[in-house]
Coordinates of C-alpha atoms in Angstrom, one line a residue:
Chain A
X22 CA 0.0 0.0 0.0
X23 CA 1.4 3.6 -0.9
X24 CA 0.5 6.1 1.6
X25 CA 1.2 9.6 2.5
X26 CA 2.7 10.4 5.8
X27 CA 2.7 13.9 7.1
X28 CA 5.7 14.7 9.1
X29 CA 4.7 17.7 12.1
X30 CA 7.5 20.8 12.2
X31 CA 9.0 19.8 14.9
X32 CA 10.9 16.2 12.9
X33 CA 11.1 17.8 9.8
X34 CA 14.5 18.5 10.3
X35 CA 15.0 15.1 10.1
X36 CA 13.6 15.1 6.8
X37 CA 15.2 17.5 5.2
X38 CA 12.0 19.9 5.6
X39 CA 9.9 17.8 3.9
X40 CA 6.4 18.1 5.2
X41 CA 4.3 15.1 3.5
X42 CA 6.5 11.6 2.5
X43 CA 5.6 8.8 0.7
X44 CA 6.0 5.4 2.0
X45 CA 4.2 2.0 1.7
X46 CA 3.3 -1.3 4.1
X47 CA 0.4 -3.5 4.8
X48 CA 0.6 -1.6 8.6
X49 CA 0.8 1.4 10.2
X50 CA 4.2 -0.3 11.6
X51 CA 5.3 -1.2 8.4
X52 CA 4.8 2.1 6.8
X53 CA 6.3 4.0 10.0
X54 CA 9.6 1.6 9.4
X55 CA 9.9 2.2 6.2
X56 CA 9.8 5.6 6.8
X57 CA 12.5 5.2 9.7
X58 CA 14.6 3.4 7.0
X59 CA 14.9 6.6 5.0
X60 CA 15.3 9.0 7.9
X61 CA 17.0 6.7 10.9
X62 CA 16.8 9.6 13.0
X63 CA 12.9 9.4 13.1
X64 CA 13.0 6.3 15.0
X65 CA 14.4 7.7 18.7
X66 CA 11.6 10.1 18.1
X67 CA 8.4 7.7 17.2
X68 CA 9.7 4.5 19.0
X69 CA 10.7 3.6 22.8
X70 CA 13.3 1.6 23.6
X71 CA 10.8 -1.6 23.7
X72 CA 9.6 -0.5 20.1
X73 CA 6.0 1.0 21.3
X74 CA 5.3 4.3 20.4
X75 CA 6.3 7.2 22.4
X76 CA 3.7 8.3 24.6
X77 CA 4.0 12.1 23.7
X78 CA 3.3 10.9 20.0
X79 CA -0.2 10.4 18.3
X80 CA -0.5 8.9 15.3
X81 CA -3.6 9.0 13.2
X82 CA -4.7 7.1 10.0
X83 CA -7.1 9.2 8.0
X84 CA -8.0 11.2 11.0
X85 CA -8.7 8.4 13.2
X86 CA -6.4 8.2 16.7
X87 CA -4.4 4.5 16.1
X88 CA -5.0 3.7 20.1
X89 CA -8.7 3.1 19.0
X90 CA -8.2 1.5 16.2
X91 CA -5.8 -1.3 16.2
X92 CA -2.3 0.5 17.5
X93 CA 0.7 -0.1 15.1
X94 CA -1.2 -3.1 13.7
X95 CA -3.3 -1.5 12.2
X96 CA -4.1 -2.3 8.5
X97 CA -3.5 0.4 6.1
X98 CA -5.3 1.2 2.5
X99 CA -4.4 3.0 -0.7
X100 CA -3.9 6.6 -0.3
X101 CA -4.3 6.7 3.2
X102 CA -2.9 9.5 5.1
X103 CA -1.0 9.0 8.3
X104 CA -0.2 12.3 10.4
X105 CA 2.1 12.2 13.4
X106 CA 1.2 14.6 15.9
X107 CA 3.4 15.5 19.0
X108 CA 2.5 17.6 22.0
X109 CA 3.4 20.9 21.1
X110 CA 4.0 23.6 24.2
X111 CA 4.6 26.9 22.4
X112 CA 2.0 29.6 22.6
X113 CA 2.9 32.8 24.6
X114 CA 6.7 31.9 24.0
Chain B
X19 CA -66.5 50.3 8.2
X20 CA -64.5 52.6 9.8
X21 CA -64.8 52.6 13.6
X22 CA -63.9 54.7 17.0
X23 CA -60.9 53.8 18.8
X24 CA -63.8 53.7 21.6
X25 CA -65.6 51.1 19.9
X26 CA -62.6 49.8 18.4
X27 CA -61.7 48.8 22.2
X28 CA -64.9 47.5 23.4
X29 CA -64.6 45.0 20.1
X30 CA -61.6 44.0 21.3
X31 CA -62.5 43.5 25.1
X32 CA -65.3 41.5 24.4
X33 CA -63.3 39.2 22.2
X34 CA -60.2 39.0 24.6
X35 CA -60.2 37.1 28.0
X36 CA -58.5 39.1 30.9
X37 CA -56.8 37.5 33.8
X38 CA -56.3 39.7 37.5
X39 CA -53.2 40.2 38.8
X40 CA -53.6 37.5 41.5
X41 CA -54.6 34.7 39.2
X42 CA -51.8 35.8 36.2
X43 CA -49.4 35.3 39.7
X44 CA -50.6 32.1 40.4
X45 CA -50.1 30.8 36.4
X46 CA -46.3 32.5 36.9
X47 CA -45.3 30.5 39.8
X48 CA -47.1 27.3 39.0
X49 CA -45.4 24.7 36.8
X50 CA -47.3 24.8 34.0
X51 CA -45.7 25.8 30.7
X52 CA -47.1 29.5 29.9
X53 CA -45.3 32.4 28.1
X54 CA -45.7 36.0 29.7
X55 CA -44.7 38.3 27.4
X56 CA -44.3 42.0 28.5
X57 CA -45.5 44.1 25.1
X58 CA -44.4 47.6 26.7
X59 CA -41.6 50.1 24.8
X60 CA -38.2 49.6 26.4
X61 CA -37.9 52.7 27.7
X62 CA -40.8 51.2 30.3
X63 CA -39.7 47.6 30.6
X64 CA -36.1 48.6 31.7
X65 CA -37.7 50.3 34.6
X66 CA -39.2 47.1 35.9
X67 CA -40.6 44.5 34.6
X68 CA -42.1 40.4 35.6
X69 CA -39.3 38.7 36.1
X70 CA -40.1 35.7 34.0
X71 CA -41.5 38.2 31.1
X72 CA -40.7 38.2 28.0
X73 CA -40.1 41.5 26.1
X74 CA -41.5 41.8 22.8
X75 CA -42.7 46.0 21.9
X76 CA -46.3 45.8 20.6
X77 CA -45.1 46.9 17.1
X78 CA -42.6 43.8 16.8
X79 CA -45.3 41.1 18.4
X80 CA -46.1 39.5 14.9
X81 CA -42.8 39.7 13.7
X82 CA -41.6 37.7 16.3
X83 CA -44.1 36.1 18.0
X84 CA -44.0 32.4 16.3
X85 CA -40.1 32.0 16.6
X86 CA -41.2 32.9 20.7
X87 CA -43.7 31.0 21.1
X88 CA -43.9 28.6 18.1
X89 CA -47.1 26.2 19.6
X90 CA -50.4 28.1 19.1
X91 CA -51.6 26.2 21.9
X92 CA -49.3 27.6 24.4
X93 CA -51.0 29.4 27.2
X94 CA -50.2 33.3 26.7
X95 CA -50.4 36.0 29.1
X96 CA -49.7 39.4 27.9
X97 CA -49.3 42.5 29.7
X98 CA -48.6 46.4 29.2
X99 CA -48.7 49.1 31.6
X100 CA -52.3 49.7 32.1
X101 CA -53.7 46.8 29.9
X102 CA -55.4 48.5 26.5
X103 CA -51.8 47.5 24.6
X104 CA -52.4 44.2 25.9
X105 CA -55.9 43.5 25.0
X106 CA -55.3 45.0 21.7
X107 CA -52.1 42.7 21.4
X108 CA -54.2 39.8 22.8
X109 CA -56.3 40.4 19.6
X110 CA -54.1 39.9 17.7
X111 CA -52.7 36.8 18.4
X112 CA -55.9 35.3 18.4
X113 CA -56.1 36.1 14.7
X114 CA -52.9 34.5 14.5
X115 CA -54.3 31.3 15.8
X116 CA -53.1 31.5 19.4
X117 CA -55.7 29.8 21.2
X118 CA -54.9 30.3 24.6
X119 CA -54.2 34.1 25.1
X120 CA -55.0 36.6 28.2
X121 CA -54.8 40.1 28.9
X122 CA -53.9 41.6 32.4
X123 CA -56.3 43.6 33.6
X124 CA -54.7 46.8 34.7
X125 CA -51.1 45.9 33.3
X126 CA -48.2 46.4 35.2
X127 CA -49.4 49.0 36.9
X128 CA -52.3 47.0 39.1
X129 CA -49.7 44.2 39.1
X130 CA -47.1 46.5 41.2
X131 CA -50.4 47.7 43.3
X132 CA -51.1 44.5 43.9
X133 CA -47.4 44.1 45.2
X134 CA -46.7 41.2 43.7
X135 CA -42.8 41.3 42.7
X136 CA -40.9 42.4 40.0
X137 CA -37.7 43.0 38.8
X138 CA -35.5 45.4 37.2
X139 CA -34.2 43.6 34.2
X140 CA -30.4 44.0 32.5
X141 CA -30.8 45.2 29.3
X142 CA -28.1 46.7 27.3
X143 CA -27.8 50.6 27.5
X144 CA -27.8 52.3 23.8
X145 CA -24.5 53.0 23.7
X146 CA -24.3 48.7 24.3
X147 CA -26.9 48.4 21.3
X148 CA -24.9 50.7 19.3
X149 CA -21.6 49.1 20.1
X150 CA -22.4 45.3 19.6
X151 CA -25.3 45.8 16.7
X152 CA -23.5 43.5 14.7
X153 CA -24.3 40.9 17.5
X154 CA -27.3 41.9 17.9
X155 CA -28.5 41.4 14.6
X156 CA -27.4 37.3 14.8
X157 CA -30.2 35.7 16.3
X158 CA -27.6 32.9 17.8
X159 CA -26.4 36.2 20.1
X160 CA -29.2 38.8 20.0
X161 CA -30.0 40.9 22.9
X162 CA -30.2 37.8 25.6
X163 CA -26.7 36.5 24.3
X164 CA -24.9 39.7 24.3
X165 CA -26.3 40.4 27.8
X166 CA -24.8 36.5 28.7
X167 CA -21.6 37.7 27.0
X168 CA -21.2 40.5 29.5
X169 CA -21.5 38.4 32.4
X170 CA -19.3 36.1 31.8
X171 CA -15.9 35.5 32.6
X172 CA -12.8 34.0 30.7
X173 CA -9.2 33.7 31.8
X174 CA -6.7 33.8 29.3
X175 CA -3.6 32.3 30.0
X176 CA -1.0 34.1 29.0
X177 CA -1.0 37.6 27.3
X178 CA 1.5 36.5 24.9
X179 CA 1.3 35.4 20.9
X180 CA -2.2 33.4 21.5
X181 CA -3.7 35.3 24.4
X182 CA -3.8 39.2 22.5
X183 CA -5.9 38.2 19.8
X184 CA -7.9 36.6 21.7
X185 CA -8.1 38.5 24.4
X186 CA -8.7 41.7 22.1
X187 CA -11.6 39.8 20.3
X188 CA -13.2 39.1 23.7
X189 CA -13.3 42.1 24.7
X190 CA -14.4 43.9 21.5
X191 CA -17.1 41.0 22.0
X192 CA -18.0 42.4 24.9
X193 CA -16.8 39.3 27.2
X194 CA -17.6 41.4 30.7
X195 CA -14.4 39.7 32.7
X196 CA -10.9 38.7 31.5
X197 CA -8.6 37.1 33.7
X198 CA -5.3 37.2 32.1
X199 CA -2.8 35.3 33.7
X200 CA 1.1 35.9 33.2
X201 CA 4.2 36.7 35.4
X202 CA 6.4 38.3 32.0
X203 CA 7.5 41.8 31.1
X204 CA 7.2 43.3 27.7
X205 CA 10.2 42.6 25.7
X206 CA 10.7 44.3 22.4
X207 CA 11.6 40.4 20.9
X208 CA 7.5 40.1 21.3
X209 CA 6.0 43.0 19.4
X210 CA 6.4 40.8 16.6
X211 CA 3.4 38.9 17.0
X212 CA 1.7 39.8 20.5
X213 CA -0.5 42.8 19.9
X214 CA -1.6 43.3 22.9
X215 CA 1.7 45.4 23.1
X216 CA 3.4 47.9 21.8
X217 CA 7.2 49.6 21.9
X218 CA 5.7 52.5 24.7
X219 CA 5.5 49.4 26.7
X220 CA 8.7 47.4 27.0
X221 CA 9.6 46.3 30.2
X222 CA 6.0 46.7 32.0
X223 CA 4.3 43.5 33.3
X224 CA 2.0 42.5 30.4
X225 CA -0.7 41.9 32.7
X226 CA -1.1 45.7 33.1
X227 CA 0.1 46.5 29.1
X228 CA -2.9 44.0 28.3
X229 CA -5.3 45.8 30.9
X230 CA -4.1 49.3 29.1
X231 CA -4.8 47.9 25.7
X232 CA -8.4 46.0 26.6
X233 CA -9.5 49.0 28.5
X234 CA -8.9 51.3 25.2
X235 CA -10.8 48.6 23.2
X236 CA -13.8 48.4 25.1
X237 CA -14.7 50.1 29.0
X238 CA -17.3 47.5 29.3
X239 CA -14.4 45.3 30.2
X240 CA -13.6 44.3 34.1
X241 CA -9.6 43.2 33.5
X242 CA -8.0 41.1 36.3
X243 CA -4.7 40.8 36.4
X244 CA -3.1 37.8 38.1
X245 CA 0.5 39.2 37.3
X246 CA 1.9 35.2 38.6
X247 CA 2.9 32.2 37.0
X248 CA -0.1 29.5 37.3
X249 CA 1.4 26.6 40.2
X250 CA -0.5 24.4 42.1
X251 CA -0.7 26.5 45.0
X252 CA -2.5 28.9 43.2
X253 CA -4.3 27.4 40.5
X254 CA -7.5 26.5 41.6
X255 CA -8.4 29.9 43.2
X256 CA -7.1 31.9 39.8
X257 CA -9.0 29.4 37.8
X258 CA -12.1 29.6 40.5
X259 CA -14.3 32.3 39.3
X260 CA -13.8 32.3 35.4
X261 CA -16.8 30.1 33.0
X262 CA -14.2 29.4 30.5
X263 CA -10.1 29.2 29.9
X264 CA -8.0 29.8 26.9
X265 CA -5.1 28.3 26.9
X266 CA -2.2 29.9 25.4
X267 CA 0.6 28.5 27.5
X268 CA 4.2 28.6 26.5
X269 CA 5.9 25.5 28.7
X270 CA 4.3 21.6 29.5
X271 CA 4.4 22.3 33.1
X272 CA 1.6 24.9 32.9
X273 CA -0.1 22.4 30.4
X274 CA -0.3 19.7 32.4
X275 CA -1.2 21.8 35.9
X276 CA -4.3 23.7 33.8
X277 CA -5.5 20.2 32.5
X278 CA -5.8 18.5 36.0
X279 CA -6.7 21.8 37.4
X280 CA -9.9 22.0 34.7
X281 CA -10.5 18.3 35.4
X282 CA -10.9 18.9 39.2
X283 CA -13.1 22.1 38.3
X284 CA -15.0 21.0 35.7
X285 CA -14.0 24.0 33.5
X286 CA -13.7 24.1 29.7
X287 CA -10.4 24.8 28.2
X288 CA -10.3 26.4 24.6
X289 CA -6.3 25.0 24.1
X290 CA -3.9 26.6 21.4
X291 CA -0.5 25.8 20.5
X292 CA 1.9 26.8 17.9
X293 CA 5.1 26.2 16.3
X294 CA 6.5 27.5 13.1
X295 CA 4.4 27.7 11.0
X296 CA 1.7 24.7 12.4
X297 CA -0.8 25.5 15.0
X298 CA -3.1 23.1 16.9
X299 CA -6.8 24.4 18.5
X300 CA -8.5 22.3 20.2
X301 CA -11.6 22.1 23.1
X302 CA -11.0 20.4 26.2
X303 CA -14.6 19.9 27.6
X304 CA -14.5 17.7 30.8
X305 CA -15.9 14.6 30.9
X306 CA -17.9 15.8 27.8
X307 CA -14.5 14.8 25.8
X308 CA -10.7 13.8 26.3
X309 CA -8.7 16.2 27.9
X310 CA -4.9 16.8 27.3
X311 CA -3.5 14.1 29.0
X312 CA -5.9 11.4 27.2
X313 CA -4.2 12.7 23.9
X314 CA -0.9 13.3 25.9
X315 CA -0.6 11.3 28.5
X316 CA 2.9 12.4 29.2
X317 CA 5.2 15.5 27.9
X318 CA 8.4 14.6 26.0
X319 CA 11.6 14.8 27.5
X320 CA 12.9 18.1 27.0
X321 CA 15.6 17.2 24.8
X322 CA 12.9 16.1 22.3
X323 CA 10.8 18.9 22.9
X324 CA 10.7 21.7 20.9
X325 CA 9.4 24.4 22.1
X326 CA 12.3 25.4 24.6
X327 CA 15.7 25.3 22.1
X328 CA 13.6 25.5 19.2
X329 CA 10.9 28.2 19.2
X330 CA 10.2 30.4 16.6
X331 CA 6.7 31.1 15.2
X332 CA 5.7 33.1 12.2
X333 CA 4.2 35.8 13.4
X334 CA 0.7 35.9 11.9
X335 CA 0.0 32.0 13.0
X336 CA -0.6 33.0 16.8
X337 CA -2.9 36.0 15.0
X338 CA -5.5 33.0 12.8
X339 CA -5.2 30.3 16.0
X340 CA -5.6 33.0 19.0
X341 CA -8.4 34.0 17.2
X342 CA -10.1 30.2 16.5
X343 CA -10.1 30.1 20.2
X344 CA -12.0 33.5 20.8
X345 CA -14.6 32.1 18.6
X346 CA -14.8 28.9 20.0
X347 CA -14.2 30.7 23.7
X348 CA -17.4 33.0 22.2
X349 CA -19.2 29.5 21.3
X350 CA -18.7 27.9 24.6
X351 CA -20.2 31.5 26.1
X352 CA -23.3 31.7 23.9
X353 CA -23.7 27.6 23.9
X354 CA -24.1 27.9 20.1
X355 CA -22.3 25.9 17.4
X356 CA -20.3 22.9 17.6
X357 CA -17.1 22.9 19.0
X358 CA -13.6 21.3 18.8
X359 CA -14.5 19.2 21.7
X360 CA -13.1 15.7 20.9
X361 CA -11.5 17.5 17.7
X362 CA -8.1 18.6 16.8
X363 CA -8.0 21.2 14.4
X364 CA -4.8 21.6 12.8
X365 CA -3.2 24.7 10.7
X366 CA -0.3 24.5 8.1
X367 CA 0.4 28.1 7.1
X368 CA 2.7 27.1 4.4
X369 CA -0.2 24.9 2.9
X370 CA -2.3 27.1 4.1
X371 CA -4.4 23.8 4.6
X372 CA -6.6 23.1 8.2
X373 CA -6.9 19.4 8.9
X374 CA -9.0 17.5 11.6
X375 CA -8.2 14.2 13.7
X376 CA -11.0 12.6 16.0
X377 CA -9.9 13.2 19.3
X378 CA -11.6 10.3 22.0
X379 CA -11.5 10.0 25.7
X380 CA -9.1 7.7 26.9
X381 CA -10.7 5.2 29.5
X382 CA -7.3 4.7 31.0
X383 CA -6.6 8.5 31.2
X384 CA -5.4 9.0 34.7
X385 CA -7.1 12.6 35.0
X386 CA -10.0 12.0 33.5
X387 CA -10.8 8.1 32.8
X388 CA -12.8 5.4 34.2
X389 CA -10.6 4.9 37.5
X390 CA -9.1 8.0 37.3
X391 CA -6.5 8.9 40.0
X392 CA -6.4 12.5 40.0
X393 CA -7.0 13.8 43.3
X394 CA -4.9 17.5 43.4
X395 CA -3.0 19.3 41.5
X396 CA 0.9 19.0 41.4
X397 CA 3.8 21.0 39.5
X398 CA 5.4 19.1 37.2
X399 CA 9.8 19.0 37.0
X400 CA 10.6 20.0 33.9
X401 CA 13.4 21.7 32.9
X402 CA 14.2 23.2 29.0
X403 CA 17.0 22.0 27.1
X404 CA 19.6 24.7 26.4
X405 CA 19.5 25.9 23.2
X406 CA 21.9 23.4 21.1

């Protein structure tokens, strides 16, 4: 499956600035390691050291939050779009 | 065929039932559904009126009468100030197809001789009408949601990039109370997006540049300062009096204190954040939807936090989300709309693109879940990575 991940301001230095990359899997984990194949440095970020997801990191598929759904297991379609979302603190800075 | 206003009147008296002060009391207090509805000018209903009364001026009853009352059957009791407007009214809605109407006898005016009780109502002076016509003319505000608007009360917290548009939308809204919450001075490095400020007023605690600023805007406004930084000791009694809180926070620990804080009060926080060029908006509703630490359960470390070593911001982006969360603030106030509760509206101003994710209560959350632990509030250690 070919989907669209959209990388939050905050790792986009890790990408080289880019905001949306394309990757591909049959999961969300597949997708999010091949991701972490391109950019290595994403993985610290996303992943603990036991390979869950970071607790400050959301992921959604298509809008949806992946803890209700089926967490990194979750099966992923065509064209779907994964956003990764991090707590962000900055207002009045 | 022309006729007298005389006989005009005895037409109408004979056609219109009238109720006595005493029994039009005892349909007021008793718990059947009724509508009174005072028909008087408002120059004579702001001296005193019913308390449950509803004021609609003779000359706008048929305009208005079936968004008031939309069932014809609905029992109607109409008054004016001596109780010829009223019968005449009366009249009238009979030929609408109100079935169900009376007439006070002797209006207002045998009702106060009677002394039964009655109130002075809040209405909006005509400097008020003048000022928020624009309101006014939205039936989802109108006269009865302006008048909410000016008694309530929102704290902002901070009077930084987020909380001056806000808080200048508020007020030019006509939001009667605004807490604003922050322990900084003016620093020239923040004229660049918080206008709320301006050069005359480096180095002054922006609690009192914002009151200067909000108190230009609009003299409606009641400013409070709390010229702190929002800890535990404190937080529950600043966050006490206010109906709603818009988040505009710079630093997790604040975060984190308001969310449990909210949680314990029951409050609803309108929450902003920004970075860059991306902004977040979302409504923290207790109970009602997940709060912050259902989405975040945790902050990140600081050394994977940007905020701290990284911040920058564009300095429109606090201008377009500050704003989202007056209106949604405003939305809260007036209990219109739908909010962003259990949404989280996102902003790209290099797309210029807004997308939204489903935000859900998390049953595990330890503020707000099923067997939630949250008992007081606590400061959270956190200290900000240098600058690399």
């Amino acid at each position: 499956m070919a989907i669209t991940v959209r990388i939050p301001t905050p790792l986009r230095r890790i990408t080289g600035g880019a905001a949306r990359i394309d990757s591909q899997g049959a999961t969300v984990r597949e997708a999010l390691n091949h991701l972490v194949g391109l950019h290595p440095e994403l993985g610290e970020r996303v992943y603990d050291e036991n390979g869950d997801l970071r607790r400050f990191i959301n992921l959604f598929v298509s809008g949806e939050d992946l803890r209700f759904l089926n967490g990194l297991d979750t099966p992923i379609t065509d064209g779907a779009e994964l956003s990764i979302v991090p707590a962000v603190a900055g207002g009045a800075i | 065929m022309a006729q007298s206003y005389a006989q005009l009147l005895n037409k109408v008296k004979q056609q219109v039932r009238e109720i006595s002060p005493r029994d039009a009391m005892d349909v007021v207090s008793g718990s059947g559904e009724y509508a009174l509805i005072d028909v008087r000018e408002p120059d004579e209903y702001q001296q005193g009126a019913i308390a449950t009364a509803i004021h609609i001026p003779r000359g706008y009853l048929e305009l208005r009468i079936e968004n008031t009352v939309p069932d014809h059957s609905t029992p109607i009791v109409l008054y004016c100030a001596g109780g010829v407007r009223s019968a005449l009214a009366a009249a009238t809605l009979q030929d609408l197809g109100y079935t169900d109407v009376l007439s006070l006898r002797g209006g207002f005016t045998e009702w106060k001789n009677a002394g039964l009780p009655f109130a002075v109502p809040k209405t909006l002076s005509d400097s008020q009408r003048n000022r928020y016509s624009r309101h006014l003319l939205i039936p989802e505000v109108g006269e009865a949601g302006q008048l909410r608007l000016l008694e309530s009360k929102v704290l902002l917290i901070g009077a930084g990039g987020l909380g001056s548009p806000a808080a200048l939308y508020l007020a030019a809204a006509g939001v009667g109370t605004l807490g604003i919450v922050d322990a900084d001075v003016v620093d020239e490095s923040n004229l660049q997006r918080q206008i709320l400020h301006n050069a005359t007023r480096v180095g002054q605690p922006k609690t009192s540049s914002a009151r200067q600023t909000i108190e230009s805007l609009n003299s409606d406004i009641t400013v409070i300062e709390h010229n702190e930084r929002l800890v535990a000791d404190n937080v529950l009694d600043i966050i006490g009096p206010y109906d709603v809180i818009v988040d505009g926070a710079d630093n997790f620990p604040t975060r984190y204190l308001l969310n449990d804080a909210s949680i314990l009060t029951k409050k609803p926080v309108v929450h902003g954040s920004i970075f860059r060029f991306e902004g977040q908006v979302t409504v923290f509703q207790p109970y009602v939807g997940p709060c912050y630490r259902c989405i975040f359960p945790e902050p990140p470390p600081p050394e994977l936090a940007p905020s701290c070593a990284e911040a920058g911001v564009l300095g429109v982006l606090p201008g377009i989300v500050g704003s989202l969360q007056a209106s949604e603030a405003l939305k809260l106030l007036l209990g219109i709309g739908e909010g962003l509760v259990g949404r989280l509206l996102l902003f790209d101003a290099l797309e210029c693109s807004f997308r939204e994710l489903r935000l859900r209560r998390n049953p595990e959350c330890p503020a707000c879940g099923d067997n939630a632990t949250l008992q007081e509030v606590t400061d959270l250690e956190y200290a900000c990575a240098l600058p690399a």
